[in-house]
PDB file of C-alpha atoms in Angstrom:
ATOM      1  CA  MET R 709     225.469  41.868   9.786  1.00 90.00           C
ATOM      2  CA  VAL R 710     223.585  38.751   7.862  1.00 96.00           C
ATOM      3  CA  TYR R 711     225.354  37.163   5.027  1.00 98.00           C
ATOM      4  CA  LEU R 712     224.019  34.874   2.481  1.00 98.00           C
ATOM      5  CA  ALA R 713     225.486  31.630   0.266  1.00 98.00           C
ATOM      6  CA  GLY R 714     224.334  30.923  -2.850  1.00 97.00           C
ATOM      7  CA  VAL R 715     225.765  27.317  -4.710  1.00 96.00           C
ATOM      8  CA  ASP R 716     224.648  26.261  -8.112  1.00 95.00           C
ATOM      9  CA  GLY R 717     226.628  22.682  -8.483  1.00 90.00           C
ATOM     10  CA  GLY R 718     226.514  20.976 -11.882  1.00 89.00           C
ATOM     11  CA  ALA R 719     228.243  18.351 -13.791  1.00 88.00           C
ATOM     12  CA  THR R 720     230.418  21.183 -15.247  1.00 90.00           C
ATOM     13  CA  LYS R 721     230.606  23.764 -12.851  1.00 93.00           C
ATOM     14  CA  THR R 722     230.170  24.825  -9.396  1.00 95.00           C
ATOM     15  CA  HIS R 723     229.099  28.311  -8.706  1.00 97.00           C
ATOM     16  CA  CYS R 724     229.032  30.422  -5.356  1.00 97.00           C
ATOM     17  CA  VAL R 725     228.216  33.331  -4.724  1.00 98.00           C
ATOM     18  CA  ILE R 726     228.387  35.229  -1.068  1.00 98.00           C
ATOM     19  CA  SER R 727     226.059  38.231  -0.478  1.00 98.00           C
ATOM     20  CA  ASP R 728     224.751  41.079   2.712  1.00 97.00           C
ATOM     21  CA  GLU R 729     221.152  40.921   3.121  1.00 95.00           C
ATOM     22  CA  GLN R 730     220.506  44.049   0.304  1.00 96.00           C
ATOM     23  CA  GLY R 731     221.817  41.680  -2.205  1.00 95.00           C
ATOM     24  CA  ASN R 732     225.704  43.112  -2.946  1.00 98.00           C
ATOM     25  CA  ILE R 733     227.688  40.376  -3.912  1.00 98.00           C
ATOM     26  CA  LEU R 734     230.416  40.784  -1.547  1.00 98.00           C
ATOM     27  CA  SER R 735     232.663  37.259  -2.864  1.00 98.00           C
ATOM     28  CA  GLU R 736     232.168  34.940  -5.925  1.00 98.00           C
ATOM     29  CA  GLY R 737     233.617  31.929  -7.525  1.00 98.00           C
ATOM     30  CA  PHE R 738     233.501  29.111  -9.839  1.00 97.00           C
ATOM     31  CA  SER R 739     235.321  25.829  -9.952  1.00 94.00           C
ATOM     32  CA  GLY R 740     234.891  22.287 -12.119  1.00 91.00           C
ATOM     33  CA  GLY R 741     232.030  20.240 -11.343  1.00 89.00           C
ATOM     34  CA  SER R 742     230.176  18.975  -8.583  1.00 86.00           C
ATOM     35  CA  ASN R 743     227.463  16.537  -9.018  1.00 83.00           C
ATOM     36  CA  TYR R 744     228.727  13.051  -7.240  1.00 81.00           C
ATOM     37  CA  GLN R 745     226.743  10.941 -10.101  1.00 81.00           C
ATOM     38  CA  VAL R 746     229.353  12.097 -12.546  1.00 81.00           C
ATOM     39  CA  ILE R 747     232.521  12.307 -10.331  1.00 79.00           C
ATOM     40  CA  GLY R 748     231.907   9.606  -8.195  1.00 77.00           C
ATOM     41  CA  GLU R 749     231.431   9.625  -4.270  1.00 74.00           C
ATOM     42  CA  GLU R 750     234.210   9.844  -1.664  1.00 71.00           C
ATOM     43  CA  ALA R 751     234.258   6.919   0.653  1.00 49.00           C
TER      44      ALA R 751
END
């Protein structure tokens, strides 16, 4: 089985979706911002 991951990482929120080949959403998650220009870079 093939799994696909899509991530939208923005300045205010991050949205991730895991789906199968048929487009069925298996998992979905939300978190805070992930834009390094806003939250800074880690050394």
